[in-house]
GROMACS .gro file of N, CA and C in nm:
model
  492
    1MET      N    1   9.846   6.557   7.135
    1MET     CA    2   9.781   6.623   7.023
    1MET      C    3   9.640   6.666   7.066
    2ILE      N    4   9.602   6.786   7.029
    2ILE     CA    5   9.471   6.839   7.065
    2ILE      C    6   9.370   6.805   6.956
    3CYS      N    7   9.256   6.754   6.998
    3CYS     CA    8   9.148   6.725   6.904
    3CYS      C    9   9.077   6.857   6.871
    4ILE      N   10   9.071   6.891   6.743
    4ILE     CA   11   9.014   7.019   6.700
    4ILE      C   12   8.866   7.008   6.663
    5SER      N   13   8.811   6.889   6.660
    5SER     CA   14   8.675   6.865   6.611
    5SER      C   15   8.568   6.932   6.696
    6ASN      N   16   8.441   6.914   6.652
    6ASN     CA   17   8.328   6.967   6.726
    6ASN      C   18   8.323   6.913   6.868
    7ARG      N   19   8.375   6.793   6.891
    7ARG     CA   20   8.377   6.736   7.026
    7ARG      C   21   8.506   6.770   7.099
    8GLY      N   22   8.603   6.825   7.029
    8GLY     CA   23   8.731   6.859   7.088
    8GLY      C   24   8.739   7.006   7.124
    9LEU      N   25   8.851   7.065   7.091
    9LEU     CA   26   8.877   7.204   7.126
    9LEU      C   27   8.774   7.300   7.067
   10ALA      N   28   8.741   7.283   6.940
   10ALA     CA   29   8.643   7.373   6.876
   10ALA      C   30   8.509   7.367   6.947
   11GLY      N   31   8.465   7.247   6.978
   11GLY     CA   32   8.337   7.231   7.047
   11GLY      C   33   8.339   7.290   7.187
   12GLY      N   34   8.450   7.265   7.259
   12GLY     CA   35   8.462   7.318   7.395
   12GLY      C   36   8.462   7.469   7.398
   13LEU      N   37   8.541   7.529   7.309
   13LEU     CA   38   8.545   7.676   7.305
   13LEU      C   39   8.411   7.733   7.262
   14ALA      N   40   8.350   7.672   7.161
   14ALA     CA   41   8.220   7.720   7.113
   14ALA      C   42   8.115   7.714   7.222
   15SER      N   43   8.117   7.607   7.302
   15SER     CA   44   8.017   7.597   7.409
   15SER      C   45   8.039   7.703   7.516
   16HIS      N   46   8.165   7.734   7.547
   16HIS     CA   47   8.191   7.842   7.644
   16HIS      C   48   8.152   7.977   7.586
   17HIS      N   49   8.177   7.996   7.458
   17HIS     CA   50   8.147   8.125   7.396
   17HIS      C   51   7.997   8.146   7.374
   18CYS      N   52   7.918   8.041   7.388
   18CYS     CA   53   7.772   8.054   7.378
   18CYS      C   54   7.710   8.100   7.510
   19TRP      N   55   7.786   8.089   7.619
   19TRP     CA   56   7.734   8.136   7.747
   19TRP      C   57   7.714   8.286   7.737
   20PRO      N   58   7.618   8.340   7.811
   20PRO     CA   59   7.605   8.486   7.812
   20PRO      C   60   7.732   8.547   7.870
   21VAL      N   61   7.768   8.663   7.821
   21VAL     CA   62   7.881   8.733   7.881
   21VAL      C   63   7.849   8.748   8.029
   22LEU      N   64   7.945   8.714   8.115
   22LEU     CA   65   7.917   8.709   8.258
   22LEU      C   66   7.857   8.839   8.309
   23ALA      N   67   7.909   8.952   8.266
   23ALA     CA   68   7.858   9.079   8.315
   23ALA      C   69   7.717   9.108   8.266
   24GLU      N   70   7.677   9.048   8.152
   24GLU     CA   71   7.540   9.069   8.104
   24GLU      C   72   7.439   9.003   8.196
   25VAL      N   73   7.481   8.899   8.265
   25VAL     CA   74   7.394   8.829   8.357
   25VAL      C   75   7.383   8.909   8.487
   26ARG      N   76   7.480   8.992   8.513
   26ARG     CA   77   7.489   9.069   8.637
   26ARG      C   78   7.436   9.210   8.611
   27SER      N   79   7.437   9.292   8.713
   27SER     CA   80   7.389   9.428   8.694
   27SER      C   81   7.478   9.526   8.767
   28GLY      N   82   7.440   9.649   8.765
   28GLY     CA   83   7.505   9.753   8.844
   28GLY      C   84   7.650   9.780   8.809
   29ALA      N   85   7.738   9.759   8.907
   29ALA     CA   86   7.879   9.794   8.893
   29ALA      C   87   7.944   9.724   8.774
   30ALA      N   88   7.907   9.599   8.751
   30ALA     CA   89   7.967   9.524   8.639
   30ALA      C   90   7.934   9.590   8.507
   31GLN      N   91   7.809   9.628   8.489
   31GLN     CA   92   7.768   9.692   8.364
   31GLN      C   93   7.840   9.825   8.344
   32ALA      N   94   7.845   9.906   8.448
   32ALA     CA   95   7.909  10.037   8.438
   32ALA      C   96   8.058  10.024   8.411
   33ALA      N   97   8.122   9.931   8.480
   33ALA     CA   98   8.266   9.913   8.463
   33ALA      C   99   8.299   9.864   8.323
   34LEU      N  100   8.221   9.771   8.271
   34LEU     CA  101   8.246   9.721   8.135
   34LEU      C  102   8.224   9.829   8.031
   35ALA      N  103   8.122   9.909   8.048
   35ALA     CA  104   8.096  10.018   7.953
   35ALA      C  105   8.211  10.118   7.954
   36ALA      N  106   8.262  10.150   8.072
   36ALA     CA  107   8.373  10.244   8.083
   36ALA      C  108   8.500  10.186   8.021
   37LEU      N  109   8.525  10.058   8.042
   37LEU     CA  110   8.643   9.994   7.983
   37LEU      C  111   8.635   9.993   7.831
   38ALA      N  112   8.519   9.961   7.779
   38ALA     CA  113   8.502   9.957   7.633
   38ALA      C  114   8.526  10.095   7.574
   39SER      N  115   8.477  10.198   7.639
   39SER     CA  116   8.497  10.334   7.592
   39SER      C  117   8.645  10.373   7.599
   40ALA      N  118   8.709  10.340   7.711
   40ALA     CA  119   8.850  10.375   7.729
   40ALA      C  120   8.939  10.303   7.630
   41ALA      N  121   8.906  10.179   7.598
   41ALA     CA  122   8.989  10.101   7.506
   41ALA      C  123   8.995  10.163   7.368
   42ALA      N  124   8.891  10.235   7.331
   42ALA     CA  125   8.885  10.295   7.198
   42ALA      C  126   8.964  10.426   7.189
   43GLN      N  127   9.007  10.478   7.302
   43GLN     CA  128   9.078  10.606   7.302
   43GLN      C  129   9.226  10.587   7.268
   44PRO      N  130   9.285  10.683   7.196
   44PRO     CA  131   9.428  10.673   7.168
   44PRO      C  132   9.509  10.687   7.296
   45GLY      N  133   9.627  10.631   7.297
   45GLY     CA  134   9.716  10.645   7.411
   45GLY      C  135   9.686  10.549   7.524
   46ARG      N  136   9.603  10.451   7.500
   46ARG     CA  137   9.573  10.355   7.605
   46ARG      C  138   9.690  10.259   7.621
   47ALA      N  139   9.676  10.166   7.711
   47ALA     CA  140   9.787  10.077   7.747
   47ALA      C  141   9.848  10.008   7.625
   48ARG      N  142   9.975  10.036   7.606
   48ARG     CA  143  10.055   9.970   7.503
   48ARG      C  144  10.180   9.919   7.573
   49PRO      N  145  10.236   9.811   7.528
   49PRO     CA  146  10.352   9.754   7.599
   49PRO      C  147  10.465   9.855   7.617
   50LEU      N  148  10.511   9.866   7.740
   50LEU     CA  149  10.624   9.952   7.772
   50LEU      C  150  10.753   9.874   7.753
   51ARG      N  151  10.754   9.752   7.805
   51ARG     CA  152  10.867   9.661   7.789
   51ARG      C  153  10.811   9.520   7.800
   52LEU      N  154  10.839   9.436   7.703
   52LEU     CA  155  10.788   9.299   7.705
   52LEU      C  156  10.882   9.208   7.784
   53ALA      N  157  10.821   9.113   7.856
   53ALA     CA  158  10.898   9.018   7.937
   53ALA      C  159  10.807   8.900   7.972
   54PRO      N  160  10.866   8.790   8.017
   54PRO     CA  161  10.782   8.682   8.070
   54PRO      C  162  10.711   8.731   8.197
   55LEU      N  163  10.581   8.708   8.206
   55LEU     CA  164  10.502   8.751   8.321
   55LEU      C  165  10.451   8.630   8.398
   56HIS      N  166  10.445   8.641   8.528
   56HIS     CA  167  10.392   8.535   8.614
   56HIS      C  168  10.240   8.543   8.621
   57MET      N  169  10.187   8.661   8.644
   57MET     CA  170  10.045   8.696   8.645
   57MET      C  171   9.965   8.637   8.762
   58ASP      N  172  10.033   8.591   8.866
   58ASP     CA  173   9.963   8.546   8.987
   58ASP      C  174  10.055   8.567   9.107
   59VAL      N  175  10.112   8.687   9.116
   59VAL     CA  176  10.207   8.717   9.223
   59VAL      C  177  10.130   8.756   9.348
   60HIS      N  178  10.141   8.672   9.449
   60HIS     CA  179  10.087   8.699   9.582
   60HIS      C  180  10.171   8.622   9.682
   61ALA      N  181  10.150   8.647   9.810
   61ALA     CA  182  10.235   8.588   9.914
   61ALA      C  183  10.244   8.436   9.905
   62GLY      N  184  10.136   8.370   9.867
   62GLY     CA  185  10.137   8.224   9.859
   62GLY      C  186  10.220   8.168   9.745
   63ASN      N  187  10.258   8.252   9.650
   63ASN     CA  188  10.338   8.207   9.536
   63ASN      C  189  10.482   8.258   9.540
   64ILE      N  190  10.524   8.307   9.656
   64ILE     CA  191  10.660   8.358   9.672
   64ILE      C  192  10.732   8.272   9.776
   65ILE      N  193  10.849   8.223   9.738
   65ILE     CA  194  10.932   8.145   9.830
   65ILE      C  195  11.058   8.227   9.858
   66HIS      N  196  11.093   8.237   9.986
   66HIS     CA  197  11.216   8.304  10.027
   66HIS      C  198  11.321   8.195  10.051
   67ASN      N  199  11.438   8.209   9.991
   67ASN     CA  200  11.547   8.118  10.021
   67ASN      C  201  11.677   8.197  10.027
   68GLU      N  202  11.789   8.126  10.046
   68GLU     CA  203  11.917   8.195  10.065
   68GLU      C  204  11.958   8.280   9.944
   69SER      N  205  11.908   8.249   9.827
   69SER     CA  206  11.944   8.328   9.709
   69SER      C  207  11.842   8.438   9.678
   70GLY      N  208  11.741   8.453   9.760
   70GLY     CA  209  11.643   8.560   9.740
   70GLY      C  210  11.502   8.508   9.724
   71LEU      N  211  11.419   8.584   9.654
   71LEU     CA  212  11.280   8.547   9.632
   71LEU      C  213  11.268   8.463   9.505
   72ARG      N  214  11.178   8.367   9.509
   72ARG     CA  215  11.148   8.285   9.392
   72ARG      C  216  10.998   8.274   9.379
   73LEU      N  217  10.948   8.280   9.256
   73LEU     CA  218  10.805   8.264   9.229
   73LEU      C  219  10.776   8.119   9.192
   74ILE      N  220  10.666   8.068   9.246
   74ILE     CA  221  10.619   7.934   9.210
   74ILE      C  222  10.480   7.946   9.147
   75ASP      N  223  10.429   7.837   9.095
   75ASP     CA  224  10.294   7.829   9.039
   75ASP      C  225  10.279   7.921   8.917
   76TRP      N  226  10.337   7.879   8.808
   76TRP     CA  227  10.342   7.959   8.686
   76TRP      C  228  10.230   7.927   8.589
   77GLU      N  229  10.116   7.877   8.636
   77GLU     CA  230  10.010   7.833   8.545
   77GLU      C  231   9.947   7.946   8.463
   78TYR      N  232   9.954   8.070   8.510
   78TYR     CA  233   9.895   8.182   8.436
   78TYR      C  234  10.000   8.263   8.359
   79ALA      N  235  10.121   8.211   8.350
   79ALA     CA  236  10.232   8.284   8.290
   79ALA      C  237  10.215   8.305   8.140
   80GLY      N  238  10.277   8.410   8.092
   80GLY     CA  239  10.280   8.440   7.950
   80GLY      C  240  10.366   8.563   7.928
   81ASP      N  241  10.394   8.594   7.804
   81ASP     CA  242  10.470   8.715   7.774
   81ASP      C  243  10.377   8.835   7.772
   82GLY      N  244  10.428   8.949   7.814
   82GLY     CA  245  10.346   9.068   7.812
   82GLY      C  246  10.420   9.189   7.865
   83ASP      N  247  10.347   9.295   7.885
   83ASP     CA  248  10.400   9.422   7.933
   83ASP      C  249  10.432   9.413   8.082
   84ILE      N  250  10.550   9.459   8.120
   84ILE     CA  251  10.587   9.455   8.261
   84ILE      C  252  10.488   9.532   8.348
   85ALA      N  253  10.429   9.638   8.294
   85ALA     CA  254  10.332   9.716   8.371
   85ALA      C  255  10.206   9.635   8.400
   86LEU      N  256  10.171   9.544   8.311
   86LEU     CA  257  10.056   9.456   8.337
   86LEU      C  258  10.085   9.368   8.458
   87GLU      N  259  10.205   9.313   8.465
   87GLU     CA  260  10.243   9.231   8.581
   87GLU      C  261  10.234   9.311   8.709
   88LEU      N  262  10.288   9.433   8.709
   88LEU     CA  263  10.285   9.517   8.829
   88LEU      C  264  10.142   9.555   8.867
   89ALA      N  265  10.056   9.572   8.769
   89ALA     CA  266   9.915   9.603   8.796
   89ALA      C  267   9.843   9.483   8.858
   90ALA      N  268   9.894   9.363   8.833
   90ALA     CA  269   9.827   9.241   8.878
   90ALA      C  270   9.875   9.189   9.013
   91VAL      N  271   9.986   9.241   9.065
   91VAL     CA  272  10.038   9.193   9.193
   91VAL      C  273   9.935   9.219   9.302
   92TRP      N  274   9.911   9.119   9.387
   92TRP     CA  275   9.809   9.126   9.492
   92TRP      C  276   9.864   9.201   9.614
   93ILE      N  277   9.858   9.335   9.610
   93ILE     CA  278   9.903   9.419   9.720
   93ILE      C  279   9.811   9.540   9.730
   94THR      N  280   9.827   9.617   9.837
   94THR     CA  281   9.745   9.736   9.854
   94THR      C  282   9.787   9.844   9.754
   95PRO      N  283   9.700   9.943   9.730
   95PRO     CA  284   9.737  10.051   9.637
   95PRO      C  285   9.866  10.124   9.678
   96GLY      N  286   9.883  10.150   9.807
   96GLY     CA  287  10.007  10.216   9.852
   96GLY      C  288  10.129  10.130   9.828
   97GLU      N  289  10.116  10.002   9.855
   97GLU     CA  290  10.227   9.910   9.829
   97GLU      C  291  10.257   9.903   9.679
   98ARG      N  292  10.152   9.909   9.596
   98ARG     CA  293  10.172   9.904   9.451
   98ARG      C  294  10.254  10.025   9.404
   99ARG      N  295  10.223  10.141   9.458
   99ARG     CA  296  10.297  10.262   9.419
   99ARG      C  297  10.444  10.246   9.456
  100ARG      N  298  10.472  10.197   9.578
  100ARG     CA  299  10.610  10.178   9.620
  100ARG      C  300  10.680  10.071   9.536
  101LEU      N  301  10.607   9.964   9.503
  101LEU     CA  302  10.663   9.859   9.418
  101LEU      C  303  10.702   9.915   9.282
  102VAL      N  304  10.615   9.994   9.222
  102VAL     CA  305  10.642  10.051   9.090
  102VAL      C  306  10.765  10.143   9.096
  103GLU      N  307  10.774  10.225   9.200
  103GLU     CA  308  10.889  10.315   9.212
  103GLU      C  309  11.019  10.237   9.228
  104ALA      N  310  11.017  10.134   9.313
  104ALA     CA  311  11.137  10.052   9.333
  104ALA      C  312  11.172   9.975   9.206
  105TYR      N  313  11.072   9.922   9.138
  105TYR     CA  314  11.094   9.849   9.014
  105TYR      C  315  11.155   9.941   8.908
  106ALA      N  316  11.101  10.062   8.898
  106ALA     CA  317  11.151  10.158   8.799
  106ALA      C  318  11.298  10.189   8.823
  107ARG      N  319  11.336  10.208   8.949
  107ARG     CA  320  11.477  10.233   8.980
  107ARG      C  321  11.562  10.114   8.938
  108ARG      N  322  11.518   9.995   8.974
  108ARG     CA  323  11.595   9.873   8.944
  108ARG      C  324  11.605   9.847   8.793
  109ALA      N  325  11.497   9.874   8.720
  109ALA     CA  326  11.492   9.845   8.576
  109ALA      C  327  11.533   9.965   8.490
  110ALA      N  328  11.571  10.076   8.553
  110ALA     CA  329  11.611  10.197   8.480
  110ALA      C  330  11.502  10.244   8.384
  111ILE      N  331  11.381  10.257   8.438
  111ILE     CA  332  11.265  10.304   8.362
  111ILE      C  333  11.212  10.428   8.432
  112ASP      N  334  11.161  10.522   8.358
  112ASP     CA  335  11.100  10.640   8.416
  112ASP      C  336  10.982  10.598   8.504
  113ALA      N  337  10.987  10.632   8.633
  113ALA     CA  338  10.886  10.587   8.729
  113ALA      C  339  10.747  10.641   8.697
  114GLN      N  340  10.739  10.766   8.652
  114GLN     CA  341  10.607  10.823   8.620
  114GLN      C  342  10.546  10.755   8.499
  115LEU      N  343  10.627  10.728   8.399
  115LEU     CA  344  10.579  10.659   8.280
  115LEU      C  345  10.531  10.518   8.316
  116LEU      N  346  10.609  10.449   8.397
  116LEU     CA  347  10.570  10.314   8.440
  116LEU      C  348  10.442  10.318   8.521
  117TRP      N  349  10.430  10.414   8.613
  117TRP     CA  350  10.309  10.425   8.694
  117TRP      C  351  10.186  10.451   8.606
  118ARG      N  352  10.198  10.541   8.510
  118ARG     CA  353  10.085  10.568   8.419
  118ARG      C  354  10.043  10.440   8.347
  119GLN      N  355  10.140  10.362   8.306
  119GLN     CA  356  10.111  10.237   8.236
  119GLN      C  357  10.042  10.137   8.329
  120VAL      N  358  10.088  10.128   8.453
  120VAL     CA  359  10.025  10.039   8.551
  120VAL      C  360   9.880  10.082   8.573
  121VAL      N  361   9.857  10.211   8.586
  121VAL     CA  362   9.721  10.263   8.605
  121VAL      C  363   9.633  10.229   8.486
  122LEU      N  364   9.688  10.235   8.365
  122LEU     CA  365   9.610  10.199   8.246
  122LEU      C  366   9.575  10.050   8.245
  123TRP      N  367   9.665   9.966   8.292
  123TRP     CA  368   9.639   9.822   8.292
  123TRP      C  369   9.548   9.777   8.407
  124ARG      N  370   9.545   9.851   8.516
  124ARG     CA  371   9.475   9.805   8.637
  124ARG      C  372   9.328   9.769   8.613
  125PRO      N  373   9.248   9.846   8.541
  125PRO     CA  374   9.109   9.805   8.518
  125PRO      C  375   9.098   9.671   8.445
  126TRP      N  376   9.190   9.645   8.354
  126TRP     CA  377   9.186   9.518   8.280
  126TRP      C  378   9.218   9.402   8.373
  127VAL      N  379   9.309   9.424   8.467
  127VAL     CA  380   9.341   9.320   8.566
  127VAL      C  381   9.218   9.290   8.650
  128LEU      N  382   9.150   9.394   8.695
  128LEU     CA  383   9.029   9.374   8.776
  128LEU      C  384   8.920   9.304   8.696
  129LEU      N  385   8.909   9.338   8.569
  129LEU     CA  386   8.813   9.270   8.482
  129LEU      C  387   8.845   9.121   8.472
  130LEU      N  388   8.972   9.087   8.453
  130LEU     CA  389   9.013   8.946   8.449
  130LEU      C  390   8.982   8.876   8.580
  131MET      N  391   9.011   8.944   8.692
  131MET     CA  392   8.985   8.883   8.822
  131MET      C  393   8.836   8.858   8.843
  132ALA      N  394   8.755   8.957   8.814
  132ALA     CA  395   8.610   8.942   8.833
  132ALA      C  396   8.557   8.828   8.746
  133GLY      N  397   8.602   8.823   8.623
  133GLY     CA  398   8.560   8.714   8.534
  133GLY      C  399   8.605   8.579   8.583
  134TRP      N  400   8.727   8.571   8.636
  134TRP     CA  401   8.778   8.444   8.690
  134TRP      C  402   8.693   8.399   8.808
  135TYR      N  403   8.662   8.492   8.899
  135TYR     CA  404   8.578   8.457   9.015
  135TYR      C  405   8.440   8.410   8.970
  136GLU      N  406   8.382   8.479   8.873
  136GLU     CA  407   8.249   8.438   8.826
  136GLU      C  408   8.254   8.301   8.760
  137MET      N  409   8.358   8.275   8.683
  137MET     CA  410   8.370   8.144   8.619
  137MET      C  411   8.387   8.035   8.724
  138ARG      N  412   8.469   8.059   8.826
  138ARG     CA  413   8.487   7.961   8.934
  138ARG      C  414   8.355   7.938   9.008
  139TRP      N  415   8.275   8.042   9.025
  139TRP     CA  416   8.144   8.027   9.089
  139TRP      C  417   8.055   7.937   9.004
  140ARG      N  418   8.055   7.961   8.872
  140ARG     CA  419   7.974   7.875   8.783
  140ARG      C  420   8.020   7.730   8.789
  141GLN      N  421   8.150   7.710   8.794
  141GLN     CA  422   8.204   7.574   8.795
  141GLN      C  423   8.180   7.503   8.927
  142SER      N  424   8.190   7.577   9.037
  142SER     CA  425   8.187   7.513   9.169
  142SER      C  426   8.058   7.534   9.246
  143GLY      N  427   7.986   7.642   9.217
  143GLY     CA  428   7.868   7.676   9.296
  143GLY      C  429   7.903   7.734   9.432
  144ASP      N  430   8.031   7.754   9.458
  144ASP     CA  431   8.078   7.806   9.586
  144ASP      C  432   8.051   7.956   9.594
  145ARG      N  433   7.969   7.997   9.690
  145ARG     CA  434   7.926   8.137   9.702
  145ARG      C  435   8.042   8.234   9.728
  146GLN      N  436   8.152   8.185   9.785
  146GLN     CA  437   8.263   8.277   9.811
  146GLN      C  438   8.313   8.340   9.681
  147PHE      N  439   8.305   8.265   9.571
  147PHE     CA  440   8.355   8.318   9.444
  147PHE      C  441   8.265   8.429   9.389
  148ILE      N  442   8.135   8.415   9.404
  148ILE     CA  443   8.047   8.521   9.354
  148ILE      C  444   8.058   8.645   9.443
  149THR      N  445   8.083   8.623   9.572
  149THR     CA  446   8.107   8.735   9.663
  149THR      C  447   8.234   8.809   9.622
  150LEU      N  448   8.340   8.734   9.594
  150LEU     CA  449   8.465   8.796   9.549
  150LEU      C  450   8.446   8.868   9.415
  151ALA      N  451   8.367   8.809   9.326
  151ALA     CA  452   8.338   8.874   9.197
  151ALA      C  453   8.267   9.007   9.221
  152ASP      N  454   8.165   9.006   9.306
  152ASP     CA  455   8.091   9.129   9.335
  152ASP      C  456   8.184   9.236   9.392
  153GLU      N  457   8.271   9.196   9.485
  153GLU     CA  458   8.365   9.290   9.545
  153GLU      C  459   8.461   9.346   9.440
  154THR      N  460   8.505   9.261   9.348
  154THR     CA  461   8.598   9.305   9.244
  154THR      C  462   8.530   9.398   9.146
  155TRP      N  463   8.404   9.368   9.109
  155TRP     CA  464   8.330   9.459   9.020
  155TRP      C  465   8.316   9.595   9.087
  156CYS      N  466   8.285   9.597   9.217
  156CYS     CA  467   8.272   9.724   9.289
  156CYS      C  468   8.405   9.798   9.294
  157GLN      N  469   8.513   9.724   9.319
  157GLN     CA  470   8.646   9.785   9.320
  157GLN      C  471   8.678   9.847   9.185
  158LEU      N  472   8.646   9.776   9.079
  158LEU     CA  473   8.669   9.827   8.944
  158LEU      C  474   8.588   9.955   8.920
  159ASP      N  475   8.463   9.953   8.962
  159ASP     CA  476   8.377  10.071   8.945
  159ASP      C  477   8.431  10.187   9.028
  160ASN      N  478   8.474  10.161   9.151
  160ASN     CA  479   8.528  10.266   9.237
  160ASN      C  480   8.658  10.324   9.182
  161GLU      N  481   8.747  10.237   9.134
  161GLU     CA  482   8.874  10.286   9.078
  161GLU      C  483   8.848  10.366   8.951
  162ARG      N  484   8.749  10.325   8.874
  162ARG     CA  485   8.714  10.396   8.751
  162ARG      C  486   8.667  10.538   8.783
  163LYS      N  487   8.591  10.551   8.892
  163LYS     CA  488   8.537  10.682   8.931
  163LYS      C  489   8.643  10.771   8.994
  164GLY      N  490   8.753  10.710   9.038
  164GLY     CA  491   8.862  10.788   9.095
  164GLY      C  492   8.848  10.799   9.241
   0.00000   0.00000   0.00000
């Protein structure tokens, strides 16, 4: 049972929500990327679920096991239901590999590849925002400089992808 009191869940969430927004503490690319995302989110036709499914949300080589029956995903701690395009936007691969993955997935799932790709492109900035925030939070928790370096790189990647 979860304790909801001021010392329990409510207190814990409230204390985290009192922290400054991570990007407000930062400058440059983070500020520009967040402003662009906020503006884009208000526009019609933005990312809406194409097809809902259970999502892993941490697909990378370290979470894939190959066995005689094929590929299996492990480490489901970030899993939840959501848009399949969000999952494809979050897979840790190069942009060229992502395009090929989306095309192959569309064929396998009988989905229009262009529609799926557009949806992946719409979700990609949000994935980068989540990644940058995760790195910054890990830096705050651990003090490990590698996380703030990764956050900076992700903010720059988000800003670069936003600019095209």
